[in-house]
Amino acid sequence: MVNLNFKAPDGPPSDVEEIKLKSNYLRGTLKQVMQDRLSAGIPEDDNRLMKHHGSYLQDDRDLRAERQKQKLEPAYQFMLRVRLPGGVATPSQWLVMDELADRNGNGTLKLTTRQTFQMHGILKWNMKNTIQTIHQTLLDTIAACGDVNRNVMSTSNPYQSELHAEVYEWSKKLSNDLLPKTRAYHEVWLDEEKVAGTPKTEEVEPMYGPAYLPRKFKIGIAIPPTNDIDVFSQDLGFIAIIEDDKLVGFNVAIGGGMGMTHGDQATYPQLAKVIGFVKPDKLYEVAEKTITIQRDYGNRSVRKNARFKYTVDRLGLENVKLELEGRLGWKLEEARPFHFDHNGDRYGWVKGIGNKWHYTLFIEGGRVADFENYKLKTGLREIAKVHNGEFRLTANQNVIIANVSAQKKKKISEIMEHYGLSDGGRFSALRRNSMACVALPTCGLAMAEAERYLPSLLNKIEDIVDENGLRNEEITIRMTGCPNGCARHALGEIGFIGKAVGKYNMYLGAAHDGSRLSKMYRENIGEEEILNELKVLFSRYANERNEGEHFGDFVIRAEIIKATTDGTNFHD
Ligand code: SRM
Ligand code: SF4
């Protein structure tokens, strides 16, 4: 086996590298600054470290200008993200999150595109209590953000319960075993006493080292034919290979990612590419060694180019595979065949094994709240009170009320009926296949609205959909408030990326199964132009499509969008 001894890019380390190195394994002065009552915020250096503890300092952007005028500090508040491998939470954990959102947050929960809970609007003085309460319910927020391995995703598919359980266990193991080993989190938030002395790096962080990774790292496991987790968007994706209904192993895909910067050609979305197959017992080793390649060769100078996808592109896919095999000391097997149908969720009741039922509930924009005529948060709370199965948060910002016994199904259906939760044909298939990132008012990087705007845009798009008889047509539509791609816009058949308030770049042509990226179709357009474009596109689709042809494929066949020669739209 070879070890190729690549070089990491030259250049001075970015400021974040220095902050991590000097932080004494993610401690910094977090413990002290969180107690300081003079400001509701914390210094930027500590905020960089805070991310590794699952939180960001934000300010309410709706109030920014007014507070500036009044010479007040921004309306500082914290976002907190839970680590929830595979998106699985117990009903009692749901109830705790629900209560915490009211007690310490802004009264809502956000179900994220990586299958977990986010809370917004937590004041500095309530952070410790919030994290401790989460800890008491056997959850944590460690490594939910930051330059480490993030929440590990796995298909939440209710159709294949046994496989789901098996794959879920793998996602949990990866998530737990790849956690940073520092006790910083326990000391800052859980009052654990610091052990005296200065242990060696290899004792504290044997895998990550003192500077952790150059950038965030994401792992997801998909169970074909469902690609709900968008396995090709992951830094490291595993595709479960099922033979005779048994899990025999995983194909390994590396180098995916969605983020880019407007106008910067050196940044781009990229699909992960399959490099081989491994047996289940090798999964952890492959993940660990892949992470160490990124640790050693990722760009620590320019953060915009620091993701693993850029490392893979810079070193070459084959070389990275050789390096991985060198570190493993054995070769990957040849990738096995697989097939994906779609990357969305399938709604309603489904019967699984053991007479257990599963209900996938559409949560628009992943926002669990009580709206004026739709008491979604209360309804889900009432379900959690009687439910004795689990909640599975999906990668499409929805929730599955899973493992419901036949008896409980009646009760839960009644609650859903009472609170008007069941779909009952209310939503078009387009809306059910929609995703929007948080964006304004909490996201500091948002250039335009997403979650708060997409529902009203969809009201207008649905009129066009109805005019063309496309109400039941499964078309994925995704909107983000900036090009970072948190709602994986580049894998939506219709994608919008915010450019400025009310203006979006429009993308078309991604595959319905998440295996092809979209391409830009129109730049910097507002609502009127969006609707005009969609009028033409949907009318053509309704009249010219082939039997069973997905919208993303149609726009390429009809030459509305040109695909790259290999048809995948890998970055070229
Ligand atoms: Fe994200 C940064 C929200 C999934 C790519 N993302 C952010 C921040 C933390 C903004 C910031 O850095 O200040 C956003 C917080 C907004 C808020 O107010 O809550 C944010 N990202 C989200 C969530 C909540 C979107 C959602 O509405 O569900 C998702 C939380 C996932 C989770 O539970 O861990 C979320 N973010 C994603 C995804 C999708 C995925 O991972 O499957 C991506 C694209 C995949 C990828 O990483 O390439 C994504 N987020 C980014 C990026 C671009 C990273 C890049 O290297 O290209 C940023 C910006 C950054 O890291 O500098 C970012
Ligand atoms: Fe914020 Fe941009 Fe991510 Fe949306 S895509 S949550 S605007 S960083």
mmCIF file with all atom_site columns, N, CA, C and O and ligand atoms in Angstrom, residues 56 58 79 81 110-114 116 118 120 144 153 215-216 218 233 257-260 307 309 397 436-438 442-443 445 484-486 488, ligand 1:
data_model
loop_
_atom_site.group_PDB
_atom_site.id
_atom_site.type_symbol
_atom_site.label_atom_id
_atom_site.label_alt_id
_atom_site.label_comp_id
_atom_site.label_asym_id
_atom_site.label_entity_id
_atom_site.label_seq_id
_atom_site.pdbx_PDB_ins_code
_atom_site.Cartn_x
_atom_site.Cartn_y
_atom_site.Cartn_z
_atom_site.occupancy
_atom_site.B_iso_or_equiv
_atom_site.pdbx_formal_charge
_atom_site.auth_seq_id
_atom_site.auth_comp_id
_atom_site.auth_asym_id
_atom_site.auth_atom_id
_atom_site.pdbx_PDB_model_num
ATOM   1   N  N   . TYR A 1 56  ? -24.444 29.302 17.746 1.00 0.00 ? 56  TYR A N   1
ATOM   2   C  CA  . TYR A 1 56  ? -23.944 30.512 17.111 1.00 0.00 ? 56  TYR A CA  1
ATOM   3   C  C   . TYR A 1 56  ? -24.549 31.711 17.812 1.00 0.00 ? 56  TYR A C   1
ATOM   4   O  O   . TYR A 1 56  ? -25.738 31.689 18.149 1.00 0.00 ? 56  TYR A O   1
ATOM   5   N  N   . GLN A 1 58  ? -26.177 35.115 17.297 1.00 0.00 ? 58  GLN A N   1
ATOM   6   C  CA  . GLN A 1 58  ? -26.866 35.786 16.194 1.00 0.00 ? 58  GLN A CA  1
ATOM   7   C  C   . GLN A 1 58  ? -27.460 37.085 16.723 1.00 0.00 ? 58  GLN A C   1
ATOM   8   O  O   . GLN A 1 58  ? -27.441 37.343 17.922 1.00 0.00 ? 58  GLN A O   1
ATOM   9   N  N   . MET A 1 79  ? -28.474 30.748 18.672 1.00 0.00 ? 79  MET A N   1
ATOM   10  C  CA  . MET A 1 79  ? -29.120 29.599 18.032 1.00 0.00 ? 79  MET A CA  1
ATOM   11  C  C   . MET A 1 79  ? -28.456 28.354 18.634 1.00 0.00 ? 79  MET A C   1
ATOM   12  O  O   . MET A 1 79  ? -27.250 28.364 18.855 1.00 0.00 ? 79  MET A O   1
ATOM   13  N  N   . ARG A 1 81  ? -28.190 24.076 18.251 1.00 0.00 ? 81  ARG A N   1
ATOM   14  C  CA  . ARG A 1 81  ? -28.501 22.924 17.387 1.00 0.00 ? 81  ARG A CA  1
ATOM   15  C  C   . ARG A 1 81  ? -28.179 21.633 18.134 1.00 0.00 ? 81  ARG A C   1
ATOM   16  O  O   . ARG A 1 81  ? -27.093 21.493 18.692 1.00 0.00 ? 81  ARG A O   1
ATOM   17  N  N   . LYS A 1 110 ? -37.082 24.548 14.909 1.00 0.00 ? 110 LYS A N   1
ATOM   18  C  CA  . LYS A 1 110 ? -36.808 24.377 13.475 1.00 0.00 ? 110 LYS A CA  1
ATOM   19  C  C   . LYS A 1 110 ? -36.282 22.966 13.263 1.00 0.00 ? 110 LYS A C   1
ATOM   20  O  O   . LYS A 1 110 ? -35.296 22.563 13.893 1.00 0.00 ? 110 LYS A O   1
ATOM   21  N  N   . LEU A 1 111 ? -36.967 22.189 12.417 1.00 0.00 ? 111 LEU A N   1
ATOM   22  C  CA  . LEU A 1 111 ? -36.449 20.872 12.058 1.00 0.00 ? 111 LEU A CA  1
ATOM   23  C  C   . LEU A 1 111 ? -35.541 21.097 10.852 1.00 0.00 ? 111 LEU A C   1
ATOM   24  O  O   . LEU A 1 111 ? -35.967 21.615 9.824  1.00 0.00 ? 111 LEU A O   1
ATOM   25  N  N   . THR A 1 112 ? -34.290 20.737 10.972 1.00 0.00 ? 112 THR A N   1
ATOM   26  C  CA  . THR A 1 112 ? -33.304 21.148 9.972  1.00 0.00 ? 112 THR A CA  1
ATOM   27  C  C   . THR A 1 112 ? -33.161 20.136 8.835  1.00 0.00 ? 112 THR A C   1
ATOM   28  O  O   . THR A 1 112 ? -33.630 19.000 8.927  1.00 0.00 ? 112 THR A O   1
ATOM   29  N  N   . THR A 1 113 ? -32.432 20.573 7.821  1.00 0.00 ? 113 THR A N   1
ATOM   30  C  CA  . THR A 1 113 ? -32.171 19.708 6.663  1.00 0.00 ? 113 THR A CA  1
ATOM   31  C  C   . THR A 1 113 ? -31.165 18.604 6.981  1.00 0.00 ? 113 THR A C   1
ATOM   32  O  O   . THR A 1 113 ? -30.883 17.778 6.141  1.00 0.00 ? 113 THR A O   1
ATOM   33  N  N   . ARG A 1 114 ? -30.591 18.628 8.197  1.00 0.00 ? 114 ARG A N   1
ATOM   34  C  CA  . ARG A 1 114 ? -29.743 17.518 8.609  1.00 0.00 ? 114 ARG A CA  1
ATOM   35  C  C   . ARG A 1 114 ? -30.373 16.791 9.800  1.00 0.00 ? 114 ARG A C   1
ATOM   36  O  O   . ARG A 1 114 ? -29.691 16.334 10.714 1.00 0.00 ? 114 ARG A O   1
ATOM   37  N  N   . THR A 1 116 ? -32.247 17.475 12.512 1.00 0.00 ? 116 THR A N   1
ATOM   38  C  CA  . THR A 1 116 ? -32.204 17.742 13.944 1.00 0.00 ? 116 THR A CA  1
ATOM   39  C  C   . THR A 1 116 ? -33.031 18.960 14.319 1.00 0.00 ? 116 THR A C   1
ATOM   40  O  O   . THR A 1 116 ? -33.671 19.587 13.456 1.00 0.00 ? 116 THR A O   1
ATOM   41  N  N   . GLN A 1 118 ? -33.319 22.772 15.835 1.00 0.00 ? 118 GLN A N   1
ATOM   42  C  CA  . GLN A 1 118 ? -32.645 24.014 16.185 1.00 0.00 ? 118 GLN A CA  1
ATOM   43  C  C   . GLN A 1 118 ? -33.608 24.859 16.981 1.00 0.00 ? 118 GLN A C   1
ATOM   44  O  O   . GLN A 1 118 ? -34.815 24.886 16.703 1.00 0.00 ? 118 GLN A O   1
ATOM   45  N  N   . HIS A 1 120 ? -34.036 28.925 18.257 1.00 0.00 ? 120 HIS A N   1
ATOM   46  C  CA  . HIS A 1 120 ? -33.534 30.281 18.022 1.00 0.00 ? 120 HIS A CA  1
ATOM   47  C  C   . HIS A 1 120 ? -33.949 31.186 19.176 1.00 0.00 ? 120 HIS A C   1
ATOM   48  O  O   . HIS A 1 120 ? -34.895 30.886 19.899 1.00 0.00 ? 120 HIS A O   1
ATOM   49  N  N   . ALA A 1 144 ? -22.408 19.902 16.882 1.00 0.00 ? 144 ALA A N   1
ATOM   50  C  CA  . ALA A 1 144 ? -23.527 20.108 15.949 1.00 0.00 ? 144 ALA A CA  1
ATOM   51  C  C   . ALA A 1 144 ? -23.152 21.180 14.924 1.00 0.00 ? 144 ALA A C   1
ATOM   52  O  O   . ALA A 1 144 ? -23.740 21.248 13.848 1.00 0.00 ? 144 ALA A O   1
ATOM   53  N  N   . MET A 1 153 ? -26.284 11.705 9.270  1.00 0.00 ? 153 MET A N   1
ATOM   54  C  CA  . MET A 1 153 ? -27.655 11.496 8.803  1.00 0.00 ? 153 MET A CA  1
ATOM   55  C  C   . MET A 1 153 ? -27.868 10.046 8.384  1.00 0.00 ? 153 MET A C   1
ATOM   56  O  O   . MET A 1 153 ? -26.930 9.376  7.973  1.00 0.00 ? 153 MET A O   1
ATOM   57  N  N   . ARG A 1 215 ? -12.341 22.520 8.240  1.00 0.00 ? 215 ARG A N   1
ATOM   58  C  CA  . ARG A 1 215 ? -13.707 22.992 8.012  1.00 0.00 ? 215 ARG A CA  1
ATOM   59  C  C   . ARG A 1 215 ? -14.673 21.928 8.505  1.00 0.00 ? 215 ARG A C   1
ATOM   60  O  O   . ARG A 1 215 ? -14.269 20.829 8.863  1.00 0.00 ? 215 ARG A O   1
ATOM   61  N  N   . LYS A 1 216 ? -15.983 22.232 8.458  1.00 0.00 ? 216 LYS A N   1
ATOM   62  C  CA  . LYS A 1 216 ? -16.990 21.233 8.834  1.00 0.00 ? 216 LYS A CA  1
ATOM   63  C  C   . LYS A 1 216 ? -16.854 19.974 7.976  1.00 0.00 ? 216 LYS A C   1
ATOM   64  O  O   . LYS A 1 216 ? -16.364 20.043 6.832  1.00 0.00 ? 216 LYS A O   1
ATOM   65  N  N   . LYS A 1 218 ? -19.196 16.391 6.842  1.00 0.00 ? 218 LYS A N   1
ATOM   66  C  CA  . LYS A 1 218 ? -20.554 15.833 6.934  1.00 0.00 ? 218 LYS A CA  1
ATOM   67  C  C   . LYS A 1 218 ? -20.629 14.407 6.389  1.00 0.00 ? 218 LYS A C   1
ATOM   68  O  O   . LYS A 1 218 ? -20.106 14.130 5.311  1.00 0.00 ? 218 LYS A O   1
ATOM   69  N  N   . SER A 1 233 ? -24.471 14.887 -1.550 1.00 0.00 ? 233 SER A N   1
ATOM   70  C  CA  . SER A 1 233 ? -24.119 16.228 -1.059 1.00 0.00 ? 233 SER A CA  1
ATOM   71  C  C   . SER A 1 233 ? -23.199 16.139 0.158  1.00 0.00 ? 233 SER A C   1
ATOM   72  O  O   . SER A 1 233 ? -22.793 17.154 0.702  1.00 0.00 ? 233 SER A O   1
ATOM   73  N  N   . GLY A 1 257 ? -20.690 18.482 -1.641 1.00 0.00 ? 257 GLY A N   1
ATOM   74  C  CA  . GLY A 1 257 ? -20.905 19.723 -0.876 1.00 0.00 ? 257 GLY A CA  1
ATOM   75  C  C   . GLY A 1 257 ? -21.735 20.675 -1.717 1.00 0.00 ? 257 GLY A C   1
ATOM   76  O  O   . GLY A 1 257 ? -21.728 20.587 -2.946 1.00 0.00 ? 257 GLY A O   1
ATOM   77  N  N   . MET A 1 258 ? -22.467 21.557 -1.059 1.00 0.00 ? 258 MET A N   1
ATOM   78  C  CA  . MET A 1 258 ? -23.416 22.415 -1.785 1.00 0.00 ? 258 MET A CA  1
ATOM   79  C  C   . MET A 1 258 ? -22.996 23.879 -1.864 1.00 0.00 ? 258 MET A C   1
ATOM   80  O  O   . MET A 1 258 ? -23.426 24.612 -2.733 1.00 0.00 ? 258 MET A O   1
ATOM   81  N  N   . GLY A 1 259 ? -22.157 24.321 -0.943 1.00 0.00 ? 259 GLY A N   1
ATOM   82  C  CA  . GLY A 1 259 ? -21.922 25.764 -0.813 1.00 0.00 ? 259 GLY A CA  1
ATOM   83  C  C   . GLY A 1 259 ? -21.087 26.354 -1.935 1.00 0.00 ? 259 GLY A C   1
ATOM   84  O  O   . GLY A 1 259 ? -20.280 25.669 -2.572 1.00 0.00 ? 259 GLY A O   1
ATOM   85  N  N   . MET A 1 260 ? -21.302 27.612 -2.190 1.00 0.00 ? 260 MET A N   1
ATOM   86  C  CA  . MET A 1 260 ? -20.476 28.384 -3.119 1.00 0.00 ? 260 MET A CA  1
ATOM   87  C  C   . MET A 1 260 ? -20.647 29.861 -2.756 1.00 0.00 ? 260 MET A C   1
ATOM   88  O  O   . MET A 1 260 ? -21.442 30.210 -1.892 1.00 0.00 ? 260 MET A O   1
ATOM   89  N  N   . ARG A 1 307 ? -13.299 22.955 2.316  1.00 0.00 ? 307 ARG A N   1
ATOM   90  C  CA  . ARG A 1 307 ? -14.100 21.729 2.430  1.00 0.00 ? 307 ARG A CA  1
ATOM   91  C  C   . ARG A 1 307 ? -13.416 20.565 1.719  1.00 0.00 ? 307 ARG A C   1
ATOM   92  O  O   . ARG A 1 307 ? -12.624 20.748 0.792  1.00 0.00 ? 307 ARG A O   1
ATOM   93  N  N   . LYS A 1 309 ? -14.456 18.600 -0.475 1.00 0.00 ? 309 LYS A N   1
ATOM   94  C  CA  . LYS A 1 309 ? -14.665 18.516 -1.938 1.00 0.00 ? 309 LYS A CA  1
ATOM   95  C  C   . LYS A 1 309 ? -13.509 19.180 -2.683 1.00 0.00 ? 309 LYS A C   1
ATOM   96  O  O   . LYS A 1 309 ? -13.071 18.701 -3.725 1.00 0.00 ? 309 LYS A O   1
ATOM   97  N  N   . GLN A 1 397 ? -36.778 18.211 6.329  1.00 0.00 ? 397 GLN A N   1
ATOM   98  C  CA  . GLN A 1 397 ? -37.377 19.099 7.333  1.00 0.00 ? 397 GLN A CA  1
ATOM   99  C  C   . GLN A 1 397 ? -38.763 18.651 7.787  1.00 0.00 ? 397 GLN A C   1
ATOM   100 O  O   . GLN A 1 397 ? -39.559 19.456 8.260  1.00 0.00 ? 397 GLN A O   1
ATOM   101 N  N   . ALA A 1 436 ? -36.905 25.070 2.518  1.00 0.00 ? 436 ALA A N   1
ATOM   102 C  CA  . ALA A 1 436 ? -36.346 26.424 2.585  1.00 0.00 ? 436 ALA A CA  1
ATOM   103 C  C   . ALA A 1 436 ? -35.456 26.514 3.809  1.00 0.00 ? 436 ALA A C   1
ATOM   104 O  O   . ALA A 1 436 ? -35.802 25.997 4.872  1.00 0.00 ? 436 ALA A O   1
ATOM   105 N  N   . CYS A 1 437 ? -34.333 27.165 3.649  1.00 0.00 ? 437 CYS A N   1
ATOM   106 C  CA  . CYS A 1 437 ? -33.437 27.341 4.792  1.00 0.00 ? 437 CYS A CA  1
ATOM   107 C  C   . CYS A 1 437 ? -33.988 28.430 5.708  1.00 0.00 ? 437 CYS A C   1
ATOM   108 O  O   . CYS A 1 437 ? -34.898 29.163 5.339  1.00 0.00 ? 437 CYS A O   1
ATOM   109 N  N   . VAL A 1 438 ? -33.372 28.579 6.857  1.00 0.00 ? 438 VAL A N   1
ATOM   110 C  CA  . VAL A 1 438 ? -33.848 29.553 7.853  1.00 0.00 ? 438 VAL A CA  1
ATOM   111 C  C   . VAL A 1 438 ? -33.838 30.980 7.286  1.00 0.00 ? 438 VAL A C   1
ATOM   112 O  O   . VAL A 1 438 ? -34.835 31.690 7.312  1.00 0.00 ? 438 VAL A O   1
ATOM   113 N  N   . THR A 1 442 ? -32.821 35.375 11.435 1.00 0.00 ? 442 THR A N   1
ATOM   114 C  CA  . THR A 1 442 ? -31.757 34.978 12.358 1.00 0.00 ? 442 THR A CA  1
ATOM   115 C  C   . THR A 1 442 ? -30.417 34.735 11.672 1.00 0.00 ? 442 THR A C   1
ATOM   116 O  O   . THR A 1 442 ? -29.371 34.957 12.271 1.00 0.00 ? 442 THR A O   1
ATOM   117 N  N   . CYS A 1 443 ? -30.426 34.251 10.428 1.00 0.00 ? 443 CYS A N   1
ATOM   118 C  CA  . CYS A 1 443 ? -29.165 33.875 9.800  1.00 0.00 ? 443 CYS A CA  1
ATOM   119 C  C   . CYS A 1 443 ? -28.375 35.121 9.395  1.00 0.00 ? 443 CYS A C   1
ATOM   120 O  O   . CYS A 1 443 ? -28.839 35.930 8.585  1.00 0.00 ? 443 CYS A O   1
ATOM   121 N  N   . LEU A 1 445 ? -25.947 35.339 7.477  1.00 0.00 ? 445 LEU A N   1
ATOM   122 C  CA  . LEU A 1 445 ? -25.406 35.312 6.118  1.00 0.00 ? 445 LEU A CA  1
ATOM   123 C  C   . LEU A 1 445 ? -26.481 35.519 5.045  1.00 0.00 ? 445 LEU A C   1
ATOM   124 O  O   . LEU A 1 445 ? -26.164 35.626 3.860  1.00 0.00 ? 445 LEU A O   1
ATOM   125 N  N   . ASN A 1 484 ? -24.885 29.487 0.270  1.00 0.00 ? 484 ASN A N   1
ATOM   126 C  CA  . ASN A 1 484 ? -24.284 28.428 1.085  1.00 0.00 ? 484 ASN A CA  1
ATOM   127 C  C   . ASN A 1 484 ? -25.003 27.083 0.943  1.00 0.00 ? 484 ASN A C   1
ATOM   128 O  O   . ASN A 1 484 ? -24.443 26.042 1.262  1.00 0.00 ? 484 ASN A O   1
ATOM   129 N  N   . GLY A 1 485 ? -26.245 27.127 0.516  1.00 0.00 ? 485 GLY A N   1
ATOM   130 C  CA  . GLY A 1 485 ? -26.912 25.884 0.132  1.00 0.00 ? 485 GLY A CA  1
ATOM   131 C  C   . GLY A 1 485 ? -27.466 25.051 1.263  1.00 0.00 ? 485 GLY A C   1
ATOM   132 O  O   . GLY A 1 485 ? -27.550 23.823 1.152  1.00 0.00 ? 485 GLY A O   1
ATOM   133 N  N   . CYS A 1 486 ? -27.901 25.700 2.352  1.00 0.00 ? 486 CYS A N   1
ATOM   134 C  CA  . CYS A 1 486 ? -28.365 24.929 3.509  1.00 0.00 ? 486 CYS A CA  1
ATOM   135 C  C   . CYS A 1 486 ? -29.617 24.095 3.219  1.00 0.00 ? 486 CYS A C   1
ATOM   136 O  O   . CYS A 1 486 ? -29.871 23.117 3.918  1.00 0.00 ? 486 CYS A O   1
ATOM   137 N  N   . ARG A 1 488 ? -29.929 22.621 0.350  1.00 0.00 ? 488 ARG A N   1
ATOM   138 C  CA  . ARG A 1 488 ? -29.434 21.827 -0.780 1.00 0.00 ? 488 ARG A CA  1
ATOM   139 C  C   . ARG A 1 488 ? -30.141 22.209 -2.092 1.00 0.00 ? 488 ARG A C   1
ATOM   140 O  O   . ARG A 1 488 ? -30.627 21.362 -2.837 1.00 0.00 ? 488 ARG A O   1
HETATM 141 FE FE1 . SRM B 2 .   ? -26.013 25.607 6.866  1.00 0.00 ? 1   SRM B FE1 1
HETATM 142 C  C1  . SRM B 2 .   ? -23.958 28.151 7.653  1.00 0.00 ? 1   SRM B C1  1
HETATM 143 C  C2  . SRM B 2 .   ? -28.416 26.853 8.812  1.00 0.00 ? 1   SRM B C2  1
HETATM 144 C  C3  . SRM B 2 .   ? -27.695 22.698 6.592  1.00 0.00 ? 1   SRM B C3  1
HETATM 145 C  C4  . SRM B 2 .   ? -24.097 24.757 4.175  1.00 0.00 ? 1   SRM B C4  1
HETATM 146 N  N1  . SRM B 2 .   ? -26.133 27.193 8.093  1.00 0.00 ? 1   SRM B N1  1
HETATM 147 C  C5  . SRM B 2 .   ? -25.144 28.106 8.317  1.00 0.00 ? 1   SRM B C5  1
HETATM 148 C  C6  . SRM B 2 .   ? -25.525 29.049 9.457  1.00 0.00 ? 1   SRM B C6  1
HETATM 149 C  C7  . SRM B 2 .   ? -25.005 28.486 10.729 1.00 0.00 ? 1   SRM B C7  1
HETATM 150 C  C8  . SRM B 2 .   ? -25.148 30.527 9.250  1.00 0.00 ? 1   SRM B C8  1
HETATM 151 C  C9  . SRM B 2 .   ? -23.844 31.021 9.776  1.00 0.00 ? 1   SRM B C9  1
HETATM 152 O  O1  . SRM B 2 .   ? -22.784 30.410 9.534  1.00 0.00 ? 1   SRM B O1  1
HETATM 153 O  O2  . SRM B 2 .   ? -23.869 32.080 10.404 1.00 0.00 ? 1   SRM B O2  1
HETATM 154 C  C10 . SRM B 2 .   ? -27.073 28.929 9.370  1.00 0.00 ? 1   SRM B C10 1
HETATM 155 C  C11 . SRM B 2 .   ? -27.836 29.216 10.662 1.00 0.00 ? 1   SRM B C11 1
HETATM 156 C  C12 . SRM B 2 .   ? -29.132 29.891 10.339 1.00 0.00 ? 1   SRM B C12 1
HETATM 157 C  C13 . SRM B 2 .   ? -30.061 29.983 11.480 1.00 0.00 ? 1   SRM B C13 1
HETATM 158 O  O3  . SRM B 2 .   ? -30.452 31.121 11.821 1.00 0.00 ? 1   SRM B O3  1
HETATM 159 O  O4  . SRM B 2 .   ? -30.458 28.973 12.019 1.00 0.00 ? 1   SRM B O4  1
HETATM 160 C  C14 . SRM B 2 .   ? -27.237 27.568 8.750  1.00 0.00 ? 1   SRM B C14 1
HETATM 161 N  N2  . SRM B 2 .   ? -27.688 24.870 7.665  1.00 0.00 ? 1   SRM B N2  1
HETATM 162 C  C15 . SRM B 2 .   ? -28.600 25.581 8.365  1.00 0.00 ? 1   SRM B C15 1
HETATM 163 C  C16 . SRM B 2 .   ? -29.869 24.793 8.577  1.00 0.00 ? 1   SRM B C16 1
HETATM 164 C  C17 . SRM B 2 .   ? -30.547 25.076 9.911  1.00 0.00 ? 1   SRM B C17 1
HETATM 165 C  C18 . SRM B 2 .   ? -30.812 25.076 7.406  1.00 0.00 ? 1   SRM B C18 1
HETATM 166 C  C19 . SRM B 2 .   ? -32.242 24.643 7.590  1.00 0.00 ? 1   SRM B C19 1
HETATM 167 O  O5  . SRM B 2 .   ? -33.080 25.528 7.410  1.00 0.00 ? 1   SRM B O5  1
HETATM 168 O  O6  . SRM B 2 .   ? -32.513 23.487 7.885  1.00 0.00 ? 1   SRM B O6  1
HETATM 169 C  C20 . SRM B 2 .   ? -29.316 23.378 8.412  1.00 0.00 ? 1   SRM B C20 1
HETATM 170 C  C21 . SRM B 2 .   ? -28.827 22.795 9.708  1.00 0.00 ? 1   SRM B C21 1
HETATM 171 C  C22 . SRM B 2 .   ? -28.263 21.444 9.502  1.00 0.00 ? 1   SRM B C22 1
HETATM 172 C  C23 . SRM B 2 .   ? -27.906 20.700 10.745 1.00 0.00 ? 1   SRM B C23 1
HETATM 173 O  O7  . SRM B 2 .   ? -28.818 20.303 11.455 1.00 0.00 ? 1   SRM B O7  1
HETATM 174 O  O8  . SRM B 2 .   ? -26.712 20.496 10.976 1.00 0.00 ? 1   SRM B O8  1
HETATM 175 C  C24 . SRM B 2 .   ? -28.144 23.623 7.488  1.00 0.00 ? 1   SRM B C24 1
HETATM 176 N  N3  . SRM B 2 .   ? -25.870 23.967 5.668  1.00 0.00 ? 1   SRM B N3  1
HETATM 177 C  C25 . SRM B 2 .   ? -26.730 22.920 5.646  1.00 0.00 ? 1   SRM B C25 1
HETATM 178 C  C26 . SRM B 2 .   ? -26.518 22.129 4.476  1.00 0.00 ? 1   SRM B C26 1
HETATM 179 C  C27 . SRM B 2 .   ? -27.324 20.905 4.066  1.00 0.00 ? 1   SRM B C27 1
HETATM 180 C  C28 . SRM B 2 .   ? -26.712 19.620 4.523  1.00 0.00 ? 1   SRM B C28 1
HETATM 181 O  O9  . SRM B 2 .   ? -25.691 19.623 5.244  1.00 0.00 ? 1   SRM B O9  1
HETATM 182 O  O10 . SRM B 2 .   ? -27.244 18.583 4.165  1.00 0.00 ? 1   SRM B O10 1
HETATM 183 C  C29 . SRM B 2 .   ? -25.492 22.732 3.764  1.00 0.00 ? 1   SRM B C29 1
HETATM 184 C  C30 . SRM B 2 .   ? -24.975 22.291 2.378  1.00 0.00 ? 1   SRM B C30 1
HETATM 185 C  C31 . SRM B 2 .   ? -24.106 21.106 2.412  1.00 0.00 ? 1   SRM B C31 1
HETATM 186 C  C32 . SRM B 2 .   ? -22.682 21.504 2.610  1.00 0.00 ? 1   SRM B C32 1
HETATM 187 O  O11 . SRM B 2 .   ? -22.272 21.677 3.757  1.00 0.00 ? 1   SRM B O11 1
HETATM 188 O  O12 . SRM B 2 .   ? -21.984 21.697 1.609  1.00 0.00 ? 1   SRM B O12 1
HETATM 189 C  C33 . SRM B 2 .   ? -25.086 23.882 4.531  1.00 0.00 ? 1   SRM B C33 1
HETATM 190 N  N4  . SRM B 2 .   ? -24.293 26.298 6.080  1.00 0.00 ? 1   SRM B N4  1
HETATM 191 C  C34 . SRM B 2 .   ? -23.706 25.859 4.932  1.00 0.00 ? 1   SRM B C34 1
HETATM 192 C  C35 . SRM B 2 .   ? -22.588 26.710 4.616  1.00 0.00 ? 1   SRM B C35 1
HETATM 193 C  C36 . SRM B 2 .   ? -21.641 26.560 3.404  1.00 0.00 ? 1   SRM B C36 1
HETATM 194 C  C37 . SRM B 2 .   ? -20.527 25.670 3.761  1.00 0.00 ? 1   SRM B C37 1
HETATM 195 C  C38 . SRM B 2 .   ? -19.505 25.454 2.697  1.00 0.00 ? 1   SRM B C38 1
HETATM 196 O  O13 . SRM B 2 .   ? -18.393 25.128 3.069  1.00 0.00 ? 1   SRM B O13 1
HETATM 197 O  O14 . SRM B 2 .   ? -19.782 25.538 1.516  1.00 0.00 ? 1   SRM B O14 1
HETATM 198 C  C39 . SRM B 2 .   ? -22.549 27.699 5.616  1.00 0.00 ? 1   SRM B C39 1
HETATM 199 C  C40 . SRM B 2 .   ? -21.544 28.863 5.744  1.00 0.00 ? 1   SRM B C40 1
HETATM 200 C  C41 . SRM B 2 .   ? -20.298 28.473 6.414  1.00 0.00 ? 1   SRM B C41 1
HETATM 201 O  O15 . SRM B 2 .   ? -20.109 27.371 6.929  1.00 0.00 ? 1   SRM B O15 1
HETATM 202 O  O16 . SRM B 2 .   ? -19.416 29.345 6.442  1.00 0.00 ? 1   SRM B O16 1
HETATM 203 C  C42 . SRM B 2 .   ? -23.639 27.416 6.514  1.00 0.00 ? 1   SRM B C42 1
#
